[in-house]
Amino acid sequence: MQKKQNRRAFIANTGKAALATGISLTVLPSLANSIVGFAPNPFAQQALPYDYKALEPIIDSMTMEIHYSKHAAAYAKNLGDACIAEKVATDVTTIESVLHNISKYSAKMRNNCGGHYNHELFWQCMGPATGAKPEGKFAAAIDQSFGSFDAFKTQFTDAGKNRFGSGWAWLVLNADKKLIIGSTPNQDNPLMDISDLKGNPILGLDVWEHAYYLKYQNKRPDYINAWWNVVNWRFVEKRFEGA
Ligand code: MN3
């Protein structure tokens, strides 16, 4: 408890100092974590690992700003409220264990724990376009599982295109350590006990309209085709190796 209060006070004070010097506030929580040495609270929204405009022109800065600071921030806030109401001790509970047992919680917890987890993963799955492709063991596993990188992209793109309404497309490492592609509705994800698609999410794509509508309007396939340019394959490889 004392630690948390100190951390909050530190962030608040650092925020005031940053405002005075004009530093972007979005970088501060991770900065605070690295300076003070606290582990980030996985139930709270983390700093975006890049600027709102870093994924331009694929993801426009207004979409990034609204998506991160409004939509995703709301999931994090509502998750916090649900954790208090449903007595989830966020300092001793992993977010994965809540997701694994999501059928025991409310619809509010399901929507917002999923929404928060999915977005935190999504931000990290992206980065400025570099032209990079999968490498090493991960690239070999993609080829072995799907035939080729292009075949993988086609299958994943179809999963996103064909998800009716709002949801997510996923590359998942399942219990048999096989890479599989699928999708989930709403803010569900493959860690949830209620999900048809089960396993460890390696790569996730948000296909809610709020993720693309300002730039791509109703053209979800155009958004997905462009999105491949901003996938951070180095991060995705690390997820695969750690799964
Ligand atoms: Mn979203």
Coordinates of N, CA and C and ligand atoms in Angstrom, one line a residue:
M1 N 0.8 -1.2 0.0 CA 0.0 0.0 0.0 C 0.9 1.2 0.0
Q2 N 1.8 1.3 0.9 CA 2.7 2.4 1.0 C 3.5 2.6 -0.3
K3 N 3.9 1.5 -0.9 CA 4.6 1.5 -2.2 C 3.8 2.2 -3.2
K4 N 2.5 1.7 -3.3 CA 1.6 2.3 -4.3 C 1.4 3.8 -4.2
Q5 N 1.2 4.2 -2.9 CA 1.0 5.6 -2.7 C 2.3 6.4 -3.1
N6 N 3.4 5.9 -2.8 CA 4.7 6.5 -3.2 C 4.8 6.6 -4.7
R7 N 4.4 5.5 -5.4 CA 4.5 5.5 -6.8 C 3.5 6.5 -7.4
R8 N 2.3 6.6 -6.9 CA 1.4 7.6 -7.4 C 1.9 9.0 -7.2
A9 N 2.4 9.2 -6.0 CA 2.9 10.6 -5.7 C 4.1 10.9 -6.6
F10 N 4.9 9.9 -6.9 CA 6.1 10.1 -7.8 C 5.6 10.5 -9.2
I11 N 4.6 9.7 -9.7 CA 4.1 9.9 -11.0 C 3.4 11.3 -11.1
A12 N 2.6 11.6 -10.1 CA 2.0 12.9 -10.0 C 3.0 14.1 -10.1
N13 N 4.0 13.9 -9.2 CA 5.0 15.0 -9.2 C 5.8 15.1 -10.5
T14 N 6.2 13.9 -11.0 CA 6.9 13.8 -12.3 C 6.0 14.5 -13.4
G15 N 4.7 14.2 -13.3 CA 3.8 14.8 -14.3 C 3.8 16.3 -14.2
K16 N 3.8 16.8 -13.0 CA 3.8 18.3 -12.9 C 5.1 18.9 -13.5
A17 N 6.2 18.2 -13.2 CA 7.5 18.6 -13.7 C 7.5 18.5 -15.2
A18 N 6.9 17.5 -15.7 CA 6.9 17.3 -17.2 C 6.1 18.4 -17.8
L19 N 5.0 18.7 -17.2 CA 4.1 19.8 -17.8 C 4.9 21.1 -17.9
A20 N 5.7 21.3 -16.8 CA 6.5 22.6 -16.8 C 7.5 22.6 -17.9
T21 N 8.1 21.4 -18.2 CA 9.1 21.4 -19.2 C 8.6 21.0 -20.6
G22 N 7.3 20.6 -20.7 CA 6.7 20.3 -22.0 C 7.0 18.9 -22.5
I23 N 7.4 18.0 -21.6 CA 7.6 16.6 -22.0 C 6.3 15.9 -22.2
S24 N 6.1 15.0 -23.1 CA 4.9 14.3 -23.3 C 4.5 13.5 -22.1
L25 N 3.3 13.6 -21.6 CA 2.9 12.9 -20.4 C 2.7 11.4 -20.7
T26 N 2.5 11.0 -22.0 CA 2.2 9.6 -22.3 C 3.4 8.7 -22.0
V27 N 4.6 9.2 -21.9 CA 5.8 8.4 -21.6 C 6.0 8.2 -20.2
L28 N 5.3 8.9 -19.3 CA 5.7 9.0 -17.9 C 5.5 7.7 -17.1
P29 N 4.4 7.0 -17.2 CA 4.3 5.8 -16.4 C 5.5 4.8 -16.5
S30 N 5.9 4.6 -17.8 CA 7.0 3.6 -18.0 C 8.3 4.2 -17.5
L31 N 8.4 5.5 -17.7 CA 9.6 6.2 -17.2 C 9.7 6.1 -15.7
A32 N 8.6 6.3 -15.0 CA 8.5 6.2 -13.6 C 8.9 4.7 -13.1
N33 N 8.3 3.8 -13.9 CA 8.6 2.4 -13.5 C 10.1 2.1 -13.6
S34 N 10.7 2.6 -14.7 CA 12.1 2.2 -14.9 C 13.0 2.9 -13.9
I35 N 12.6 4.2 -13.6 CA 13.5 4.9 -12.6 C 13.3 4.3 -11.2
V36 N 12.1 4.1 -10.8 CA 11.9 3.7 -9.4 C 12.0 2.2 -9.2
G37 N 11.9 1.4 -10.3 CA 12.1 0.0 -10.2 C 10.8 -0.8 -9.8
F38 N 9.6 -0.2 -9.8 CA 8.4 -0.9 -9.6 C 8.0 -1.7 -10.8
A39 N 7.5 -2.9 -10.6 CA 6.9 -3.6 -11.8 C 5.7 -2.9 -12.2
P40 N 5.4 -2.8 -13.5 CA 4.2 -2.1 -13.9 C 3.0 -2.9 -13.5
N41 N 1.9 -2.3 -13.1 CA 0.7 -2.9 -12.7 C -0.1 -3.4 -13.9
P42 N -0.2 -4.7 -14.2 CA -0.8 -5.1 -15.4 C -2.3 -4.8 -15.5
F43 N -2.9 -4.4 -14.4 CA -4.3 -4.1 -14.5 C -4.5 -2.6 -14.8
A44 N -3.4 -1.8 -14.9 CA -3.5 -0.4 -15.2 C -3.0 -0.2 -16.7
Q45 N -3.5 0.9 -17.3 CA -3.1 1.2 -18.6 C -1.6 1.7 -18.6
Q46 N -0.8 1.1 -19.4 CA 0.6 1.4 -19.5 C 0.8 2.5 -20.6
A47 N 2.0 3.1 -20.5 CA 2.3 4.1 -21.5 C 2.4 3.5 -22.9
L48 N 1.9 4.2 -23.9 CA 2.0 3.8 -25.2 C 3.5 3.8 -25.6
P49 N 3.9 2.7 -26.2 CA 5.4 2.6 -26.5 C 5.9 3.5 -27.6
Y50 N 5.0 4.3 -28.2 CA 5.5 5.3 -29.2 C 4.5 6.4 -29.3
D51 N 4.8 7.4 -30.1 CA 3.9 8.6 -30.2 C 2.6 8.3 -30.9
Y52 N 1.6 9.1 -30.7 CA 0.3 8.9 -31.5 C 0.6 8.9 -33.0
K53 N 1.6 9.6 -33.4 CA 1.7 9.8 -34.9 C 2.8 8.8 -35.4
A54 N 3.3 7.9 -34.6 CA 4.4 7.0 -35.0 C 4.0 6.0 -36.1
L55 N 2.7 5.7 -36.2 CA 2.3 4.6 -37.1 C 1.7 5.2 -38.4
E56 N 1.8 6.6 -38.5 CA 1.3 7.2 -39.7 C 2.1 6.7 -40.9
P57 N 1.6 6.6 -42.1 CA 0.2 7.0 -42.4 C -0.8 5.8 -42.3
I58 N -0.3 4.6 -41.8 CA -1.1 3.4 -41.8 C -2.2 3.6 -40.7
I59 N -1.8 4.0 -39.5 CA -2.8 4.4 -38.5 C -2.6 5.9 -38.2
D60 N -3.6 6.7 -38.5 CA -3.5 8.1 -38.3 C -3.5 8.5 -36.8
S61 N -2.9 9.6 -36.6 CA -2.6 10.0 -35.1 C -3.9 10.2 -34.4
M62 N -5.0 10.7 -35.1 CA -6.2 11.0 -34.4 C -6.9 9.7 -33.9
T63 N -6.8 8.7 -34.8 CA -7.3 7.3 -34.5 C -6.6 6.8 -33.3
M64 N -5.2 6.9 -33.3 CA -4.4 6.4 -32.2 C -4.7 7.1 -30.9
E65 N -4.9 8.4 -31.0 CA -5.1 9.2 -29.7 C -6.5 8.8 -29.1
I66 N -7.5 8.7 -30.0 CA -8.9 8.4 -29.5 C -8.9 7.0 -29.0
H67 N -8.2 6.1 -29.7 CA -8.2 4.7 -29.4 C -7.6 4.4 -28.0
Y68 N -6.4 5.1 -27.9 CA -5.6 4.9 -26.6 C -6.2 5.6 -25.5
S69 N -6.5 6.9 -25.7 CA -6.8 7.8 -24.5 C -8.3 7.8 -24.2
K70 N -9.1 7.3 -25.1 CA -10.6 7.2 -24.8 C -11.0 5.8 -24.6
H71 N -11.0 5.0 -25.7 CA -11.5 3.6 -25.7 C -10.7 2.8 -24.7
A72 N -9.4 2.6 -24.9 CA -8.6 1.7 -24.1 C -8.5 2.2 -22.7
A73 N -8.5 3.6 -22.5 CA -8.4 4.1 -21.1 C -9.7 3.8 -20.4
A74 N -10.8 3.7 -21.1 CA -12.1 3.4 -20.5 C -12.1 1.9 -20.0
Y75 N -11.6 1.1 -20.9 CA -11.5 -0.4 -20.4 C -10.7 -0.5 -19.2
A76 N -9.6 0.2 -19.1 CA -8.7 0.1 -17.9 C -9.4 0.7 -16.7
K77 N -10.1 1.8 -16.8 CA -10.8 2.4 -15.7 C -11.9 1.4 -15.2
N78 N -12.7 0.9 -16.2 CA -13.8 0.0 -15.8 C -13.3 -1.3 -15.2
L79 N -12.2 -1.7 -15.7 CA -11.6 -2.9 -15.1 C -11.2 -2.7 -13.6
G80 N -10.7 -1.5 -13.4 CA -10.3 -1.2 -12.0 C -11.6 -1.2 -11.1
D81 N -12.7 -0.6 -11.6 CA -13.9 -0.6 -10.9 C -14.4 -2.0 -10.6
A82 N -14.4 -2.8 -11.7 CA -14.9 -4.2 -11.6 C -14.0 -5.0 -10.6
C83 N -12.7 -4.7 -10.5 CA -11.8 -5.5 -9.6 C -12.2 -5.1 -8.2
I84 N -12.5 -3.8 -7.9 CA -12.9 -3.4 -6.6 C -14.2 -4.1 -6.2
A85 N -15.2 -4.0 -7.1 CA -16.6 -4.5 -6.9 C -16.5 -6.0 -6.7
E86 N -15.6 -6.7 -7.4 CA -15.6 -8.2 -7.4 C -14.4 -8.8 -6.6
K87 N -13.8 -7.8 -5.8 CA -12.8 -8.2 -4.8 C -11.6 -9.0 -5.5
V88 N -11.1 -8.5 -6.6 CA -9.9 -9.0 -7.2 C -8.7 -8.2 -6.6
A89 N -7.9 -8.9 -5.9 CA -6.7 -8.2 -5.4 C -5.6 -8.1 -6.4
T90 N -5.6 -6.9 -7.1 CA -4.7 -6.8 -8.3 C -3.2 -6.8 -7.9
D91 N -2.9 -6.7 -6.6 CA -1.4 -6.8 -6.3 C -0.9 -8.2 -6.1
V92 N -1.9 -9.2 -6.0 CA -1.4 -10.5 -5.8 C -2.0 -11.5 -6.8
T93 N -2.8 -10.9 -7.8 CA -3.5 -11.8 -8.8 C -3.0 -11.4 -10.2
T94 N -2.8 -12.4 -11.0 CA -2.3 -12.1 -12.4 C -3.6 -11.8 -13.2
I95 N -3.4 -11.0 -14.2 CA -4.5 -10.7 -15.1 C -4.9 -12.0 -15.9
E96 N -3.9 -12.8 -16.2 CA -4.1 -14.0 -16.9 C -5.0 -15.0 -16.1
S97 N -4.8 -15.0 -14.8 CA -5.7 -15.9 -14.0 C -7.1 -15.4 -13.9
V98 N -7.3 -14.1 -14.0 CA -8.7 -13.6 -14.1 C -9.3 -14.0 -15.4
L99 N -8.6 -13.9 -16.5 CA -9.1 -14.3 -17.8 C -9.3 -15.8 -17.9
H100 N -8.4 -16.6 -17.3 CA -8.6 -18.0 -17.3 C -9.9 -18.4 -16.6
N101 N -10.4 -17.6 -15.7 CA -11.6 -18.0 -14.9 C -12.7 -17.0 -15.1
I102 N -12.7 -16.4 -16.3 CA -13.6 -15.3 -16.5 C -15.1 -15.6 -16.4
S103 N -15.4 -16.9 -16.6 CA -16.8 -17.4 -16.4 C -17.4 -17.2 -15.0
K104 N -16.4 -17.0 -14.1 CA -16.9 -16.8 -12.7 C -17.1 -15.3 -12.3
Y105 N -16.9 -14.5 -13.3 CA -17.0 -13.0 -13.0 C -18.2 -12.5 -13.8
S106 N -18.4 -11.1 -13.6 CA -19.5 -10.4 -14.3 C -19.2 -10.2 -15.8
A107 N -20.3 -9.8 -16.5 CA -20.1 -9.3 -17.9 C -19.2 -8.1 -17.9
K108 N -19.3 -7.3 -16.9 CA -18.4 -6.1 -16.9 C -17.0 -6.4 -16.8
M109 N -16.7 -7.4 -16.0 CA -15.3 -7.9 -15.9 C -14.8 -8.5 -17.2
R110 N -15.7 -9.3 -17.8 CA -15.3 -10.0 -19.0 C -15.0 -9.0 -20.1
N111 N -15.9 -8.0 -20.3 CA -15.7 -7.0 -21.3 C -14.5 -6.1 -21.1
N112 N -14.2 -5.7 -19.8 CA -13.2 -4.8 -19.6 C -11.8 -5.4 -19.3
C113 N -11.8 -6.6 -18.7 CA -10.5 -7.3 -18.5 C -10.0 -7.7 -19.9
G114 N -10.9 -8.2 -20.7 CA -10.5 -8.6 -22.1 C -10.1 -7.3 -22.8
G115 N -10.9 -6.3 -22.7 CA -10.6 -5.0 -23.5 C -9.3 -4.5 -23.1
H116 N -9.0 -4.5 -21.8 CA -7.7 -3.9 -21.3 C -6.6 -4.8 -21.8
Y117 N -6.7 -6.1 -21.5 CA -5.6 -7.0 -21.9 C -5.3 -6.9 -23.4
N118 N -6.4 -7.0 -24.2 CA -6.2 -7.0 -25.6 C -5.5 -5.8 -26.2
H119 N -5.9 -4.6 -25.7 CA -5.3 -3.4 -26.2 C -3.9 -3.2 -25.7
E120 N -3.6 -3.6 -24.5 CA -2.2 -3.5 -24.0 C -1.3 -4.4 -24.9
L121 N -1.8 -5.6 -25.3 CA -1.0 -6.4 -26.2 C -1.0 -5.8 -27.6
F122 N -2.1 -5.3 -28.1 CA -2.2 -4.7 -29.4 C -1.1 -3.6 -29.6
W123 N -1.0 -2.7 -28.7 CA -0.1 -1.6 -28.8 C 1.3 -2.1 -29.0
Q124 N 1.7 -3.2 -28.3 CA 3.0 -3.7 -28.4 C 3.3 -4.5 -29.6
C125 N 2.2 -5.0 -30.2 CA 2.3 -5.8 -31.4 C 2.6 -4.9 -32.6
M126 N 2.5 -3.6 -32.4 CA 2.7 -2.6 -33.5 C 3.9 -1.7 -33.2
G127 N 4.5 -1.1 -34.3 CA 5.5 -0.2 -34.2 C 5.7 0.5 -35.5
P128 N 6.6 1.5 -35.6 CA 6.8 2.2 -36.8 C 7.2 1.2 -38.0
A129 N 6.7 1.5 -39.2 CA 6.9 0.6 -40.3 C 8.4 0.5 -40.6
T130 N 9.0 -0.7 -40.7 CA 10.4 -0.9 -40.9 C 10.6 -1.8 -42.1
G131 N 9.6 -2.5 -42.6 CA 9.8 -3.4 -43.7 C 10.3 -4.8 -43.2
A132 N 10.4 -4.9 -41.8 CA 10.9 -6.2 -41.3 C 9.9 -7.3 -41.5
K133 N 10.4 -8.5 -41.4 CA 9.5 -9.7 -41.5 C 9.9 -10.7 -40.4
P134 N 9.1 -11.7 -40.1 CA 9.5 -12.7 -39.1 C 10.8 -13.4 -39.4
E135 N 11.6 -13.7 -38.4 CA 12.9 -14.3 -38.5 C 13.0 -15.5 -37.6
G136 N 14.1 -16.3 -37.8 CA 14.5 -17.3 -36.9 C 13.4 -18.4 -36.7
K137 N 13.4 -18.9 -35.4 CA 12.5 -20.0 -35.1 C 11.0 -19.7 -35.4
F138 N 10.6 -18.4 -35.1 CA 9.3 -18.0 -35.3 C 8.9 -18.1 -36.8
A139 N 9.8 -17.6 -37.7 CA 9.6 -17.6 -39.1 C 9.4 -19.1 -39.6
A140 N 10.3 -20.0 -39.0 CA 10.2 -21.4 -39.4 C 8.9 -22.0 -38.9
A141 N 8.4 -21.6 -37.7 CA 7.2 -22.1 -37.2 C 6.0 -21.7 -38.1
I142 N 6.0 -20.4 -38.5 CA 5.0 -19.9 -39.4 C 5.0 -20.7 -40.7
D143 N 6.2 -20.9 -41.3 CA 6.2 -21.7 -42.6 C 5.7 -23.1 -42.4
Q144 N 6.1 -23.7 -41.3 CA 5.7 -25.1 -41.0 C 4.2 -25.2 -40.8
S145 N 3.6 -24.2 -40.1 CA 2.2 -24.2 -39.7 C 1.3 -23.8 -40.9
F146 N 1.7 -22.9 -41.7 CA 0.8 -22.3 -42.7 C 1.3 -22.5 -44.1
G147 N 2.5 -23.0 -44.3 CA 3.0 -23.2 -45.6 C 3.9 -22.1 -46.1
S148 N 3.6 -20.9 -45.8 CA 4.5 -19.7 -46.1 C 4.0 -18.5 -45.3
F149 N 4.8 -17.5 -45.3 CA 4.4 -16.2 -44.6 C 3.2 -15.6 -45.3
D150 N 3.2 -15.6 -46.6 CA 2.1 -15.1 -47.4 C 0.8 -15.8 -47.1
A151 N 0.9 -17.2 -47.0 CA -0.3 -18.0 -46.7 C -0.8 -17.7 -45.3
F152 N 0.1 -17.5 -44.3 CA -0.2 -17.1 -43.0 C -1.0 -15.8 -43.0
K153 N -0.4 -14.8 -43.7 CA -1.1 -13.4 -43.8 C -2.5 -13.5 -44.3
T154 N -2.6 -14.3 -45.4 CA -4.0 -14.5 -46.0 C -5.0 -15.0 -45.0
Q155 N -4.5 -16.1 -44.3 CA -5.4 -16.8 -43.4 C -5.8 -15.8 -42.2
F156 N -4.8 -15.1 -41.7 CA -5.0 -14.2 -40.6 C -5.9 -13.0 -41.1
T157 N -5.7 -12.5 -42.2 CA -6.5 -11.4 -42.8 C -7.9 -11.9 -43.0
D158 N -8.1 -13.1 -43.4 CA -9.5 -13.6 -43.6 C -10.2 -13.7 -42.2
A159 N -9.4 -14.1 -41.2 CA -10.0 -14.2 -39.8 C -10.5 -12.9 -39.4
G160 N -9.8 -11.8 -39.7 CA -10.2 -10.5 -39.3 C -11.3 -10.0 -40.1
K161 N -11.3 -10.2 -41.4 CA -12.3 -9.7 -42.4 C -13.6 -10.4 -42.0
N162 N -13.6 -11.7 -41.7 CA -14.8 -12.5 -41.6 C -15.4 -12.5 -40.1
R163 N -14.7 -11.9 -39.2 CA -15.3 -11.7 -37.9 C -16.5 -10.8 -38.0
F164 N -17.7 -11.3 -37.8 CA -18.9 -10.5 -37.9 C -19.0 -9.5 -36.7
G165 N -19.2 -8.2 -37.0 CA -19.4 -7.2 -36.0 C -18.0 -6.9 -35.4
S166 N -17.9 -6.7 -34.1 CA -16.7 -6.2 -33.5 C -15.9 -7.4 -32.9
G167 N -14.6 -7.4 -32.9 CA -13.8 -8.4 -32.3 C -12.4 -8.3 -32.6
W168 N -11.7 -9.5 -32.5 CA -10.3 -9.5 -32.7 C -9.9 -10.8 -33.5
A169 N -8.8 -10.6 -34.3 CA -8.2 -11.7 -35.0 C -6.9 -12.1 -34.2
W170 N -6.6 -13.4 -34.2 CA -5.5 -13.8 -33.3 C -4.6 -14.9 -34.0
L171 N -3.3 -14.8 -33.7 CA -2.4 -15.9 -33.9 C -2.2 -16.4 -32.4
V172 N -2.4 -17.7 -32.3 CA -2.4 -18.3 -30.9 C -1.5 -19.5 -30.9
L173 N -0.7 -19.7 -29.8 CA 0.0 -21.0 -29.6 C -0.9 -21.8 -28.7
N174 N -1.4 -22.9 -29.2 CA -2.4 -23.7 -28.4 C -1.7 -24.6 -27.4
A175 N -2.5 -25.4 -26.7 CA -2.0 -26.3 -25.7 C -1.0 -27.4 -26.2
D176 N -1.2 -27.7 -27.5 CA -0.4 -28.7 -28.2 C 0.9 -28.0 -28.8
K177 N 1.1 -26.7 -28.4 CA 2.2 -26.0 -29.0 C 2.2 -25.8 -30.5
K178 N 0.9 -25.7 -31.0 CA 0.7 -25.5 -32.4 C 0.3 -24.1 -32.6
L179 N 0.7 -23.4 -33.7 CA 0.3 -22.1 -34.0 C -1.1 -22.2 -34.8
I180 N -2.1 -21.5 -34.3 CA -3.4 -21.5 -35.0 C -3.9 -20.1 -35.1
I181 N -4.8 -19.9 -36.1 CA -5.4 -18.6 -36.4 C -6.9 -18.7 -36.1
G182 N -7.4 -17.6 -35.5 CA -8.8 -17.6 -35.3 C -9.3 -16.2 -34.9
S183 N -10.5 -16.1 -34.4 CA -11.0 -14.8 -34.0 C -11.9 -14.9 -32.8
T184 N -12.1 -13.8 -32.1 CA -13.1 -13.8 -31.0 C -14.0 -12.6 -31.1
P185 N -15.2 -12.7 -30.6 CA -16.2 -11.6 -30.6 C -15.9 -10.6 -29.5
N186 N -16.4 -9.4 -29.7 CA -16.3 -8.3 -28.7 C -14.9 -8.1 -28.1
Q187 N -14.8 -8.2 -26.8 CA -13.4 -8.1 -26.2 C -13.0 -9.4 -25.6
D188 N -13.6 -10.5 -26.1 CA -13.1 -11.8 -25.6 C -11.7 -12.1 -26.2
N189 N -11.0 -13.0 -25.5 CA -9.7 -13.4 -26.1 C -9.4 -14.9 -25.8
P190 N -8.3 -15.4 -26.4 CA -8.1 -16.9 -26.3 C -7.7 -17.4 -24.9
L191 N -7.4 -16.5 -24.0 CA -7.1 -16.9 -22.6 C -8.3 -17.2 -21.8
M192 N -9.5 -16.8 -22.3 CA -10.7 -16.9 -21.5 C -11.3 -18.3 -21.5
D193 N -11.7 -18.8 -20.4 CA -12.3 -20.2 -20.4 C -13.6 -20.3 -21.2
I194 N -14.2 -19.2 -21.5 CA -15.5 -19.2 -22.3 C -15.2 -19.2 -23.8
S195 N -13.9 -19.0 -24.2 CA -13.6 -18.8 -25.6 C -13.5 -20.1 -26.4
D196 N -14.1 -20.1 -27.6 CA -13.9 -21.3 -28.5 C -12.5 -21.4 -28.9
L197 N -11.9 -20.3 -29.2 CA -10.4 -20.3 -29.6 C -9.6 -20.2 -28.3
K198 N -8.8 -21.2 -28.1 CA -8.0 -21.2 -26.8 C -6.5 -21.3 -27.0
G199 N -5.8 -20.6 -26.2 CA -4.3 -20.7 -26.2 C -3.7 -19.4 -25.8
N200 N -2.4 -19.3 -26.1 CA -1.6 -18.1 -25.7 C -1.6 -17.2 -26.9
P201 N -2.2 -16.0 -26.7 CA -2.1 -15.1 -27.9 C -0.7 -14.5 -28.2
I202 N -0.3 -14.7 -29.4 CA 1.0 -14.3 -29.9 C 0.9 -12.9 -30.6
L203 N -0.2 -12.8 -31.4 CA -0.4 -11.6 -32.2 C -1.9 -11.3 -32.2
G204 N -2.3 -10.1 -31.9 CA -3.7 -9.8 -31.9 C -4.0 -8.6 -32.8
L205 N -5.1 -8.6 -33.5 CA -5.5 -7.4 -34.3 C -6.9 -7.0 -34.0
D206 N -7.1 -5.7 -33.6 CA -8.3 -5.1 -33.2 C -9.1 -4.8 -34.5
V207 N -10.3 -5.5 -34.7 CA -11.1 -5.2 -35.9 C -12.4 -4.5 -35.5
W208 N -12.4 -3.9 -34.4 CA -13.5 -3.0 -34.0 C -13.5 -1.8 -35.0
E209 N -14.6 -1.2 -35.3 CA -14.6 0.0 -36.2 C -13.8 1.1 -35.6
H210 N -13.8 1.3 -34.3 CA -13.1 2.4 -33.7 C -11.6 2.4 -34.0
A211 N -11.1 1.2 -34.4 CA -9.7 1.0 -34.7 C -9.3 1.6 -36.1
Y212 N -10.3 1.8 -36.9 CA -10.0 2.1 -38.3 C -10.9 3.0 -39.0
Y213 N -12.1 3.3 -38.4 CA -13.2 4.0 -39.2 C -12.8 5.4 -39.7
L214 N -12.1 6.2 -38.9 CA -11.8 7.5 -39.4 C -11.0 7.6 -40.7
K215 N -10.1 6.6 -40.8 CA -9.2 6.6 -42.0 C -9.8 5.7 -43.1
Y216 N -10.2 4.5 -42.7 CA -10.6 3.5 -43.7 C -12.1 3.4 -43.8
Q217 N -12.9 4.2 -43.1 CA -14.4 4.0 -43.1 C -14.8 2.6 -42.9
N218 N -15.6 2.1 -43.9 CA -16.2 0.7 -43.7 C -15.2 -0.3 -44.3
K219 N -14.1 0.1 -44.8 CA -13.2 -0.8 -45.6 C -12.2 -1.6 -44.7
R220 N -12.8 -2.5 -43.9 CA -11.9 -3.3 -43.0 C -10.8 -4.0 -43.7
P221 N -11.1 -4.6 -44.9 CA -9.9 -5.3 -45.6 C -8.8 -4.4 -45.9
D222 N -9.1 -3.1 -46.3 CA -8.0 -2.2 -46.6 C -7.1 -1.9 -45.3
Y223 N -7.8 -1.7 -44.2 CA -7.2 -1.5 -42.9 C -6.2 -2.7 -42.6
I224 N -6.7 -3.9 -42.7 CA -5.9 -5.1 -42.3 C -4.7 -5.2 -43.3
N225 N -5.0 -5.0 -44.6 CA -3.9 -5.1 -45.5 C -2.8 -4.1 -45.2
A226 N -3.2 -2.9 -44.8 CA -2.2 -1.8 -44.5 C -1.5 -2.1 -43.2
W227 N -2.3 -2.7 -42.2 CA -1.8 -2.9 -40.9 C -0.5 -3.8 -40.8
W228 N -0.4 -4.7 -41.8 CA 0.8 -5.6 -41.8 C 2.1 -4.8 -41.8
N229 N 2.0 -3.6 -42.4 CA 3.2 -2.8 -42.4 C 3.7 -2.3 -41.1
V230 N 2.8 -2.3 -40.1 CA 3.2 -1.8 -38.8 C 3.3 -2.9 -37.7
V231 N 3.3 -4.1 -38.1 CA 3.4 -5.2 -37.1 C 4.9 -5.2 -36.6
N232 N 5.1 -5.2 -35.3 CA 6.4 -5.3 -34.7 C 6.8 -6.7 -34.5
W233 N 7.5 -7.3 -35.6 CA 7.8 -8.7 -35.6 C 8.8 -9.1 -34.5
R234 N 9.6 -8.2 -34.1 CA 10.6 -8.5 -33.0 C 9.8 -8.8 -31.7
F235 N 8.8 -8.0 -31.5 CA 8.0 -8.2 -30.3 C 7.2 -9.5 -30.4
V236 N 6.6 -9.8 -31.6 CA 5.8 -11.0 -31.8 C 6.7 -12.2 -31.6
E237 N 7.9 -12.2 -32.1 CA 8.9 -13.3 -32.0 C 9.1 -13.6 -30.5
K238 N 9.3 -12.5 -29.7 CA 9.6 -12.7 -28.3 C 8.4 -13.3 -27.6
R239 N 7.1 -12.9 -28.0 CA 5.9 -13.6 -27.4 C 5.9 -15.0 -27.7
F240 N 6.3 -15.4 -29.0 CA 6.3 -16.8 -29.4 C 7.3 -17.6 -28.6
E241 N 8.5 -17.0 -28.5 CA 9.6 -17.7 -27.7 C 9.3 -17.8 -26.3
G242 N 8.5 -16.9 -25.7 CA 8.2 -16.9 -24.3 C 6.9 -17.7 -24.0
A243 N 6.2 -18.1 -25.0 CA 4.9 -18.7 -24.8 C 5.0 -20.2 -24.3
Ligands
MN3_1 MN -10.0 -1.1 -29.7

